Coordinates of N, CA and C in Angstrom, one line a residue:
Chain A
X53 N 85.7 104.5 101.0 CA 86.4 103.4 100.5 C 87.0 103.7 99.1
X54 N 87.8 103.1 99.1 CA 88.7 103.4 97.5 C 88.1 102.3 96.7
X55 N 87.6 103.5 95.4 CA 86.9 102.2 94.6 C 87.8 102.4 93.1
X56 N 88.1 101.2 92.4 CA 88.5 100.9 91.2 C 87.6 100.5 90.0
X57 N 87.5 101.4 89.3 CA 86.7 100.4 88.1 C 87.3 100.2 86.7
X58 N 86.8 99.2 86.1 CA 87.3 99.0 85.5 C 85.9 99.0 83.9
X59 N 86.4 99.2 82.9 CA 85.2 99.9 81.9 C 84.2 98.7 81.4
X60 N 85.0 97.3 81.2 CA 84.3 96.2 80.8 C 84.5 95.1 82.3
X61 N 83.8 93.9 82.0 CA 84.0 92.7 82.9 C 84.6 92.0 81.9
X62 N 83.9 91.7 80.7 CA 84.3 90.8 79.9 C 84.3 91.5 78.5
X63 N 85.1 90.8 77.2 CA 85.4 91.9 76.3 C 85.9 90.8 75.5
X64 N 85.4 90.3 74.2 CA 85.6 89.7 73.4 C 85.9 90.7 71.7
X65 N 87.3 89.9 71.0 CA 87.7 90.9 70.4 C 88.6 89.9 69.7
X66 N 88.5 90.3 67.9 CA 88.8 89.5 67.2 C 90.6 90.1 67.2
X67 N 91.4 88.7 66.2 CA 92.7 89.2 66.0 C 92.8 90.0 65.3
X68 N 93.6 91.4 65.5 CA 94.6 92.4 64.9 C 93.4 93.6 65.1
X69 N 92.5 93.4 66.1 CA 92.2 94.5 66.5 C 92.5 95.6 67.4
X70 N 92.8 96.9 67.4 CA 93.2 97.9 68.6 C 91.8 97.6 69.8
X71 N 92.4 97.4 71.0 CA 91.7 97.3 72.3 C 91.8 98.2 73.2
X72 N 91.6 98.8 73.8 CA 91.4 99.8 74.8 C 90.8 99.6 76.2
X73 N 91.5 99.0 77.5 CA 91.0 98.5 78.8 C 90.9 99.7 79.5
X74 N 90.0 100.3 80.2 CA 89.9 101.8 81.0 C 89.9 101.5 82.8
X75 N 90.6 102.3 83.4 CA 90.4 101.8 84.9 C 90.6 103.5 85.4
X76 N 90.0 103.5 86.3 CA 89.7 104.8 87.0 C 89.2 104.2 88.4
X77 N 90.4 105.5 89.1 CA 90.1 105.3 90.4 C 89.5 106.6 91.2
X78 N 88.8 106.8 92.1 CA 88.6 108.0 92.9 C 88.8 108.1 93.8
X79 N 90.3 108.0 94.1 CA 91.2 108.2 95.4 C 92.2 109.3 94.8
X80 N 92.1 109.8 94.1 CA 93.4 110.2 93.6 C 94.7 109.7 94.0
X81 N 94.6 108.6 93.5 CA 96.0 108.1 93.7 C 96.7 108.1 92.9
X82 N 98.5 108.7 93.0 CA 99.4 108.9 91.8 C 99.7 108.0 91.3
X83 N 99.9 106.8 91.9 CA 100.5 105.1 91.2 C 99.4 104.5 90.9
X84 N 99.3 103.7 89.2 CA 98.7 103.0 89.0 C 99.7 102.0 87.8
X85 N 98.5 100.8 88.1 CA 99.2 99.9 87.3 C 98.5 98.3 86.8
X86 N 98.8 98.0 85.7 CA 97.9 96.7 85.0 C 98.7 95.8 85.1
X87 N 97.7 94.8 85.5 CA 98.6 93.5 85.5 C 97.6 92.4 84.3
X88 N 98.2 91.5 84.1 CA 97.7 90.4 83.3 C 97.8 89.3 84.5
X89 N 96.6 88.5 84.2 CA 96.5 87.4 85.6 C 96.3 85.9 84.7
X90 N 97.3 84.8 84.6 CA 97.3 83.8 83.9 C 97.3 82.8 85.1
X91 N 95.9 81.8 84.7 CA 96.2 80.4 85.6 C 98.1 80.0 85.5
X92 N 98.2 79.3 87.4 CA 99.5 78.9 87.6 C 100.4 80.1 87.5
X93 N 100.6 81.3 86.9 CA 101.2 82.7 87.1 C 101.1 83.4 87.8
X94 N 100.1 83.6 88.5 CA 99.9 84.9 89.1 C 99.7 85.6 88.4
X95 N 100.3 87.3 88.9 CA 99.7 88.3 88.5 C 101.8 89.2 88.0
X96 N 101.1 89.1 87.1 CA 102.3 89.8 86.3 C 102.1 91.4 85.6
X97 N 103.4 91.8 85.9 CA 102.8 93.6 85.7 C 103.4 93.7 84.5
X98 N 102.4 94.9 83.5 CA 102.5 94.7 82.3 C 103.1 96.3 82.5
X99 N 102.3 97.1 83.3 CA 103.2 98.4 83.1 C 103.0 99.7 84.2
X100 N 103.4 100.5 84.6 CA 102.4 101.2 85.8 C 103.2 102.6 85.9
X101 N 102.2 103.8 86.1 CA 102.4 105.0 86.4 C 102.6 105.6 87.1
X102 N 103.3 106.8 88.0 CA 103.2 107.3 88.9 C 103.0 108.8 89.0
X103 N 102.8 109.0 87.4 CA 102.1 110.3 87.8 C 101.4 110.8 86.5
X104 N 100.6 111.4 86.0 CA 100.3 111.8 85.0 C 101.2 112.2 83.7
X105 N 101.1 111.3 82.8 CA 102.0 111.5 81.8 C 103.4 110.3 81.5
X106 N 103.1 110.1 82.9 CA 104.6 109.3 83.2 C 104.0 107.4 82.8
X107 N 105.2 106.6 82.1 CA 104.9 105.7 82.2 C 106.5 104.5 83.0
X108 N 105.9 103.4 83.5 CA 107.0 102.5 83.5 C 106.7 101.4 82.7
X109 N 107.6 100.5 82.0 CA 107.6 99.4 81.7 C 107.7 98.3 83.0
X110 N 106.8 97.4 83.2 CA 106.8 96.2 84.3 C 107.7 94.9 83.7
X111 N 107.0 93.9 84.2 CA 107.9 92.5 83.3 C 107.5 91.7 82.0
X112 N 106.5 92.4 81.0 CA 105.7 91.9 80.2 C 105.1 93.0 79.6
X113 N 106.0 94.1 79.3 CA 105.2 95.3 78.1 C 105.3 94.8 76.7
X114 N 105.6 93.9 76.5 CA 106.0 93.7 74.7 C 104.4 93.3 74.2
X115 N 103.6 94.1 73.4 CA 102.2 93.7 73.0 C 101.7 94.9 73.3
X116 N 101.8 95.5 74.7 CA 100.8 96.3 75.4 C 101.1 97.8 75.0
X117 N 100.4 99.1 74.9 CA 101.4 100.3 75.6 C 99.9 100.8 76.1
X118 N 100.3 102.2 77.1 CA 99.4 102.7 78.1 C 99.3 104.0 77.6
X119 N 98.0 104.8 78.5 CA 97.9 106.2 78.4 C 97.6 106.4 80.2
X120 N 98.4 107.9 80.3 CA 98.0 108.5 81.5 C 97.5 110.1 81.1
X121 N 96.3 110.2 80.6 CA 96.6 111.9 80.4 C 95.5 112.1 81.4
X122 N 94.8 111.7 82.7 CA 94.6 112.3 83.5 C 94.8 111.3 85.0
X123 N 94.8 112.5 86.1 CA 95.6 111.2 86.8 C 94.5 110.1 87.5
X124 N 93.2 110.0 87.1 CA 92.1 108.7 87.9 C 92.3 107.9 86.8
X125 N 92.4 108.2 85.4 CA 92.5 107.5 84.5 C 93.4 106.4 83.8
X126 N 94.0 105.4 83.9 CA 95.2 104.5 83.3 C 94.6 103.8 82.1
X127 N 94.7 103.6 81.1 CA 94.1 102.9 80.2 C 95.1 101.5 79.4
X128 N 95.0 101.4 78.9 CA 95.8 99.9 78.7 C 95.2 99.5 76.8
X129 N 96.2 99.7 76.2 CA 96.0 99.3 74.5 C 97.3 98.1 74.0
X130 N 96.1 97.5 73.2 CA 96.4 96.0 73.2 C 96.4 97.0 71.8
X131 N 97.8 97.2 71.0 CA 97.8 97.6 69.1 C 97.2 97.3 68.2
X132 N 97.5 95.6 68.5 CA 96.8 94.7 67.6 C 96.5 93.5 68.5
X133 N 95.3 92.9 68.6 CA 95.6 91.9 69.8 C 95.1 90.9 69.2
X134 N 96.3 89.7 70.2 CA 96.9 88.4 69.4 C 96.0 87.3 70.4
X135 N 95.7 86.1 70.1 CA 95.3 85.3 70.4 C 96.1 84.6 72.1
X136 N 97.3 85.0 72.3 CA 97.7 84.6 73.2 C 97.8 86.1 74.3
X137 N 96.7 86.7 74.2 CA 96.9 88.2 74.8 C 95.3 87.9 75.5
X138 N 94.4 86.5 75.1 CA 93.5 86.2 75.8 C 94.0 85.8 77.3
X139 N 93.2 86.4 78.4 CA 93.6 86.6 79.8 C 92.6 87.6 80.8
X140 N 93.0 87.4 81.8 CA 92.6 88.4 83.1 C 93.0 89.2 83.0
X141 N 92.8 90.7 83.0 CA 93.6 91.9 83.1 C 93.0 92.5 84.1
X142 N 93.7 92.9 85.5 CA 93.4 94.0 86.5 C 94.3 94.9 86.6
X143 N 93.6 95.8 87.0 CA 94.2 97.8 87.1 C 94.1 97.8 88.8
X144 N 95.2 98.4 89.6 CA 95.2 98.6 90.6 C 95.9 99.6 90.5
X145 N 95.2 100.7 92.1 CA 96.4 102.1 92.3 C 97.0 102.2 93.6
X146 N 97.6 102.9 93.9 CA 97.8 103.2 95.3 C 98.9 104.5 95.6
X147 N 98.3 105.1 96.9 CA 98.7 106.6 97.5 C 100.2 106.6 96.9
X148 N 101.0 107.8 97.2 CA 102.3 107.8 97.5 C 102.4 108.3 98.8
X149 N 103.7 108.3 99.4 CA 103.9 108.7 100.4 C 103.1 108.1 101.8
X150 N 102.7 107.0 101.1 CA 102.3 106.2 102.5 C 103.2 104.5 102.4
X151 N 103.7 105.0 103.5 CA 104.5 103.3 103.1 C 104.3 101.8 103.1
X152 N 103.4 101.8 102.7 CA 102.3 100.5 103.4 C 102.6 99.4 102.0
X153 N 102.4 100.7 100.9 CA 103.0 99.6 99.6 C 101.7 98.5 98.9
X154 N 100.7 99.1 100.0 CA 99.3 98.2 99.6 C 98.6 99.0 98.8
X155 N 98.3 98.2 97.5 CA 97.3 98.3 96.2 C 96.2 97.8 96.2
X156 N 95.1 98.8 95.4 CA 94.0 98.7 95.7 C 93.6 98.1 94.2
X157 N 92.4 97.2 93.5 CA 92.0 96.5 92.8 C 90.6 96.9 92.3
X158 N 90.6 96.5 90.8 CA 89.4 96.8 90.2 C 89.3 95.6 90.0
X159 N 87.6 95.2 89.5 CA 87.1 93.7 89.5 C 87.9 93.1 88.1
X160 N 88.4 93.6 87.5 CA 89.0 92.7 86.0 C 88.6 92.7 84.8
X161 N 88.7 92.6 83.8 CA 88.3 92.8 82.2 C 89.0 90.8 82.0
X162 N 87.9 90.3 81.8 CA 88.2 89.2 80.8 C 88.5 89.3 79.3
X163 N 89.3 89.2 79.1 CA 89.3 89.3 77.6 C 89.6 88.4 76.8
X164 N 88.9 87.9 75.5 CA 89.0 86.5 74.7 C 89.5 87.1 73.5
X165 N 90.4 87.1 73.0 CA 90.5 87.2 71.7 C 90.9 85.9 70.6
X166 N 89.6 86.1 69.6 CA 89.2 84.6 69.0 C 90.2 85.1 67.3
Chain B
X281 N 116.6 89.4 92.2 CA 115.0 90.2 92.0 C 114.4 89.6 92.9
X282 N 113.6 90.0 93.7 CA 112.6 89.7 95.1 C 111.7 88.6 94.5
X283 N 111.4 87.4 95.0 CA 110.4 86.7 94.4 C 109.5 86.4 95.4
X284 N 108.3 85.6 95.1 CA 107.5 84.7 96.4 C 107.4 83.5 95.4
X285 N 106.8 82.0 96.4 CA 106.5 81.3 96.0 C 105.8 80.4 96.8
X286 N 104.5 79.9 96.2 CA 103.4 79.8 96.8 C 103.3 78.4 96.2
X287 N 103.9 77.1 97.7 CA 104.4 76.1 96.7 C 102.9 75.1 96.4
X288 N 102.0 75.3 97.5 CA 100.3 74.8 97.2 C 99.6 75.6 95.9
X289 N 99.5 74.6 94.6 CA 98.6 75.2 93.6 C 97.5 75.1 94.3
X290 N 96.9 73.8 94.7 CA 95.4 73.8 95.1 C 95.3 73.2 96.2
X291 N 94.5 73.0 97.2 CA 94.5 72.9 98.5 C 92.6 72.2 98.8
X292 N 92.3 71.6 99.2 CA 90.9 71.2 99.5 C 90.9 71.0 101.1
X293 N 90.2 71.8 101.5 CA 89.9 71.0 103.0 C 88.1 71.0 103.2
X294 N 87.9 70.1 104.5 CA 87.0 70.7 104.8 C 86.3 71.2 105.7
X295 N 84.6 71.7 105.3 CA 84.4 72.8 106.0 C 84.3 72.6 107.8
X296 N 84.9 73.9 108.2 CA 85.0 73.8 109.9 C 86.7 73.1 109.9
X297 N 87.7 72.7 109.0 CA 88.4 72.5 109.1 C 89.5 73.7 109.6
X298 N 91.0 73.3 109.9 CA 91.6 74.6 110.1 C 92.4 74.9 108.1
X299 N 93.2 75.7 108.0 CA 93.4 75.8 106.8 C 94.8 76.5 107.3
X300 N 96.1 76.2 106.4 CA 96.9 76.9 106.6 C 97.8 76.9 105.1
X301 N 97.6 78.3 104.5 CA 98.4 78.2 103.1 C 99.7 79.1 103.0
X302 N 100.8 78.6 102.5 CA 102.1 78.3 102.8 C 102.7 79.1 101.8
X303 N 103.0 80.5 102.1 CA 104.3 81.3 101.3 C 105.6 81.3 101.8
X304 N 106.7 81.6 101.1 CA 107.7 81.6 101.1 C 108.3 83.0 100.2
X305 N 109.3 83.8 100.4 CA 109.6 84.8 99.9 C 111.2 84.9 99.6
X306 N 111.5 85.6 98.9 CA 113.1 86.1 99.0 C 113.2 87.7 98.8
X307 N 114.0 88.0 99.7 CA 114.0 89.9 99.6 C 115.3 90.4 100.5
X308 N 115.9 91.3 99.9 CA 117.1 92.1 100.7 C 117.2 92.3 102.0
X309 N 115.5 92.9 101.8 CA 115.8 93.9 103.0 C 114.5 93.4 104.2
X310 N 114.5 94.3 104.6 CA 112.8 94.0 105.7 C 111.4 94.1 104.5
X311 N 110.8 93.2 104.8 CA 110.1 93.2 103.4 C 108.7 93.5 103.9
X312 N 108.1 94.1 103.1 CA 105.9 94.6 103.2 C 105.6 93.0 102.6
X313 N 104.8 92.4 103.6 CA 103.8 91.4 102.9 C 102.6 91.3 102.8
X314 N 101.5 90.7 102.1 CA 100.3 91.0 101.8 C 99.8 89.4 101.5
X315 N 98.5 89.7 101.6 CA 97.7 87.8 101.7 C 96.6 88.9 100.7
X316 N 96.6 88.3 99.9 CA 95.5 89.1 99.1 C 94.3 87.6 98.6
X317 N 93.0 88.1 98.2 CA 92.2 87.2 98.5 C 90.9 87.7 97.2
X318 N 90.6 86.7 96.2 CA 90.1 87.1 95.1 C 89.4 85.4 94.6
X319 N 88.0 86.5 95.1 CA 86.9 84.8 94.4 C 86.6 84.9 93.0
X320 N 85.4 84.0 92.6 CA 85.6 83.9 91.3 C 84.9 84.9 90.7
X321 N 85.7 85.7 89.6 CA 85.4 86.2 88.6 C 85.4 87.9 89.1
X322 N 86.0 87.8 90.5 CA 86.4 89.0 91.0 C 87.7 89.8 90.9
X323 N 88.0 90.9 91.2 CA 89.2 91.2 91.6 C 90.0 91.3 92.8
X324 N 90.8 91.6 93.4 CA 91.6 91.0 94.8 C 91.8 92.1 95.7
X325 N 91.0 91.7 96.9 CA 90.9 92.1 98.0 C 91.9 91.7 99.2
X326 N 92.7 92.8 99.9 CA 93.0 92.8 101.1 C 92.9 91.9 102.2
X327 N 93.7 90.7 102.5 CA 93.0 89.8 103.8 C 94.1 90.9 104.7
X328 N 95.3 90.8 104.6 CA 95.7 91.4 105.8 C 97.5 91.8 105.4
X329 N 98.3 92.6 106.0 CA 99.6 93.2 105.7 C 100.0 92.7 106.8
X330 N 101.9 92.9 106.3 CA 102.8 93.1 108.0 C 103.8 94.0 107.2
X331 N 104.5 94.9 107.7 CA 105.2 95.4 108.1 C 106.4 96.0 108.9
X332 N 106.0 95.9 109.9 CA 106.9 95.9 111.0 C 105.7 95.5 112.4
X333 N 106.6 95.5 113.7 CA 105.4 95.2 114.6 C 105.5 93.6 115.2
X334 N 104.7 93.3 115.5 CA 103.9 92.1 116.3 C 104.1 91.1 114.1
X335 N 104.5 89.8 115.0 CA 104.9 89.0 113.7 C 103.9 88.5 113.3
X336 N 102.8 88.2 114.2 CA 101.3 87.8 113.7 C 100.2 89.1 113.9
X337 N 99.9 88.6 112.6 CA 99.0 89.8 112.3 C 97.7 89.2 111.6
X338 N 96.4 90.2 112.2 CA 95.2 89.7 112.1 C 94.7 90.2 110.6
X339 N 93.8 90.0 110.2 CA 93.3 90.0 109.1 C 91.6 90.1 109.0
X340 N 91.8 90.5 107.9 CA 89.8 90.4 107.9 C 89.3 89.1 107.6
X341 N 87.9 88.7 107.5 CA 87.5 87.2 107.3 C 88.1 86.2 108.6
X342 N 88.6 86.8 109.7 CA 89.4 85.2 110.9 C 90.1 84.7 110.1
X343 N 91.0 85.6 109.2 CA 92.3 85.1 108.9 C 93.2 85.7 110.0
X344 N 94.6 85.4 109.5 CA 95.9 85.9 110.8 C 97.0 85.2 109.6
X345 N 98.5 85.8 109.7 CA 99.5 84.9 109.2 C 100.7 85.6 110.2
X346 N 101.7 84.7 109.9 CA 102.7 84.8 110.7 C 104.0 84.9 110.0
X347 N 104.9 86.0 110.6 CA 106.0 86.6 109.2 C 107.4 86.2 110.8
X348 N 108.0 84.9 109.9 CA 109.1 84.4 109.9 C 110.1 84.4 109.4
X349 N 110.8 85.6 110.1 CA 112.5 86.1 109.2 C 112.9 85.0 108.9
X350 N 113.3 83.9 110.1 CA 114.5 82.9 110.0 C 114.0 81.9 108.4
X351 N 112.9 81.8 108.6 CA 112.1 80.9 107.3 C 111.8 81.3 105.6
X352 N 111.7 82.5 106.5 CA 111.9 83.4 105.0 C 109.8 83.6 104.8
X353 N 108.9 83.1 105.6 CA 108.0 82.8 105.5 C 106.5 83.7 105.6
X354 N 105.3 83.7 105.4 CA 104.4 84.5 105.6 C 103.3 83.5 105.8
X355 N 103.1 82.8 106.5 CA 101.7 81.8 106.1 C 100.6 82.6 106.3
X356 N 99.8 82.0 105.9 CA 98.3 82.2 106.4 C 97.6 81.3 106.8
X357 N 96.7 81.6 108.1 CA 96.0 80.3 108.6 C 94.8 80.9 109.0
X358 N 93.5 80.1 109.2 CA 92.7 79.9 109.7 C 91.6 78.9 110.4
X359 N 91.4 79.3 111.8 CA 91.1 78.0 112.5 C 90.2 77.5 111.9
X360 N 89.0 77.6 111.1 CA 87.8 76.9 111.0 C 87.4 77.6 110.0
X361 N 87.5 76.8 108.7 CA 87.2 77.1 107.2 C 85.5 77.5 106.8
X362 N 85.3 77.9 106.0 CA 83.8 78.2 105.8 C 83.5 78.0 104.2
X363 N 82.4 77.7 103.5 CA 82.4 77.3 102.0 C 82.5 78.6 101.8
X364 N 82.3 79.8 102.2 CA 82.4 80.8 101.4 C 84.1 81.4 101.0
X365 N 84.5 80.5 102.2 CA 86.0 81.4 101.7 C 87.0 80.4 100.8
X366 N 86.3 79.7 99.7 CA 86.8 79.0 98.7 C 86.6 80.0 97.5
X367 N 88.2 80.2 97.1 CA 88.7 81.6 96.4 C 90.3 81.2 96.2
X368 N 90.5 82.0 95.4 CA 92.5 82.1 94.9 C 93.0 83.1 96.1
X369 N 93.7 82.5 96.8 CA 94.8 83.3 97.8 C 96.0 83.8 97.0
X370 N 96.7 85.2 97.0 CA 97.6 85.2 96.9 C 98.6 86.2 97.7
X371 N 100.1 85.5 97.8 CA 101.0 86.3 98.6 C 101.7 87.4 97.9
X372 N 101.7 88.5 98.3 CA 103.0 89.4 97.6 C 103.7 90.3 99.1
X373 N 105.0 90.7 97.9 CA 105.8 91.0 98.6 C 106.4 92.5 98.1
X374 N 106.5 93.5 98.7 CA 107.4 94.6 98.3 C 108.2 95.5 98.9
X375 N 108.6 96.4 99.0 CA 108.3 96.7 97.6 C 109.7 96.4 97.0
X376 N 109.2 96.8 95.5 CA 110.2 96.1 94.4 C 110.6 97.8 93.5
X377 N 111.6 98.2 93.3 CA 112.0 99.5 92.6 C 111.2 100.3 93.2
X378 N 111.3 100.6 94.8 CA 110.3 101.4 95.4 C 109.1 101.5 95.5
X379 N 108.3 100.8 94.2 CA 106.8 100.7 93.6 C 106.1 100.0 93.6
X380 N 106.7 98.6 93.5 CA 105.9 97.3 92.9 C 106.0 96.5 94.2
X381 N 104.9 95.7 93.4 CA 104.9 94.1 94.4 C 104.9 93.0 93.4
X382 N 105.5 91.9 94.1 CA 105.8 90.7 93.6 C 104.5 89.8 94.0
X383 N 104.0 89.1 93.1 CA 103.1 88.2 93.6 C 103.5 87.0 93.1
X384 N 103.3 86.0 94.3 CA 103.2 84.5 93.7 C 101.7 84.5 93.0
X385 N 101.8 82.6 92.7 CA 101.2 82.0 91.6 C 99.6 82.1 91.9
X386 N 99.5 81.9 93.3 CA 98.4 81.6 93.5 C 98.5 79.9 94.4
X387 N 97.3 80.5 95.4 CA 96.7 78.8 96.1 C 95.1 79.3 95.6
X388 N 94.8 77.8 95.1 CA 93.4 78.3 95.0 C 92.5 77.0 95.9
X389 N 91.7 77.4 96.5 CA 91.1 76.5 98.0 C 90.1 75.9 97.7
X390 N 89.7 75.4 97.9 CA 88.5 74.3 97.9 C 87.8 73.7 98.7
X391 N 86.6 73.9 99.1 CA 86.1 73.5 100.5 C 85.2 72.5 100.3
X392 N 85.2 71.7 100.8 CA 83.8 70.6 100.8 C 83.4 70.4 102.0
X393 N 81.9 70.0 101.5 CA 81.2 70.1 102.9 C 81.0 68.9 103.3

């Protein structure tokens, strides 16, 4: 089974502090990618990789930036994190070259920032 | 831009009832859809895909939904609800720049017994 994890569940963290969200998967899968999950929203992508080194911007990078320096690893940095940056954050990856387009899920990082 | 829209925020039925939660999509071309399924305080699990094929498609948990070009549609249904599968459903759709998927807002279910 393809498993995701993610480094916290829950993660409380004052304003204008640097944050760091960790997700690792052990599929070696080349695509990965964070989303932010807001009641009535859904799940909105903040930014996602496809291969080591490489990043994309999704529909909501402004706040966030990423690291890929190895490929299980996607990490997610909050610079300074703002009160309206409290949210659900999940990391999902998935194969290339299989056309299926289905992404696999880590359990989530709640984050409160007070 | 491809969207979905999942026009039930919240939904209650009850238990042993049937359940049927209502997506809607917009997309170019022949579209990948997904029913994804995430309880509380979890992250989101697989109920079931279509792709191409047979327009009803089964799912894990005795789910099934049904992918209607003319409607533009993806429902999900199931005959006979259970308290455990009170959880946030959500549809997505892709792919989007080769990569991505679109997700609606969310149905979130509610079962009473």
């Amino acid at each position: 089974d393809v498993k995701v994890t993610q480094s916290s569940r829950y993660l409380v963290k004052r304003t204008g502090e640097k944050v760091f969200l960790e997700c690792v998967q052990d599929m070696d899968h080349e695509n990965m990618f964070w989303y932010r999950q807001d009641p009535g929203l859904g799940l909105r992508l903040i930014y996602f990789s496809y291969d080591v080194k490489m990043k994309e911007k999704g529909d909501i990078p402004e706040g966030y930036s990423v690291s890929r320096e190895k490929k299980e690893r996607f990490s997610l940095i909050l610079e300074s994190a703002s009160t309206n940056q409290t949210s659900m954050y999940l990391c999902a990856s998935r194969p290339s070259g299989r056309a299926t387009y289905e992404q696999y899920f880590g359990p989530g990082t709640r984050l409160t920032v007070t | 831009a491809q969207s979905v829209t999942q026009p039930d925020i919240h939904i209650t039925v009850s238990e042993g009832a049937s359940l049927e939660l209502r997506c809607n999509y917009s997309y170019g071309a022949t579209p990948y859809l997904f029913w994804y399924v995430q309880s509380p305080g979890q992250g989101l699990q697989l109920l079931l895909k279509y792709f191409s094929g047979d327009t009803l498609v089964q799912g894990i948990k005795g789910f099934e939904a049904e992918f209607k070009r003319s409607q533009s549609s993806f429902n999900l249904r199931k005959p006979s609800v259970h308290w455990s599968d009170a959880a946030e459903y959500f549809c997505a759709v892709g792919p989007e720049e080769g990569n991505k998927l679109v997700f609606g807002a969310g149905t979130i279910l509610r079962v009473k017994s």
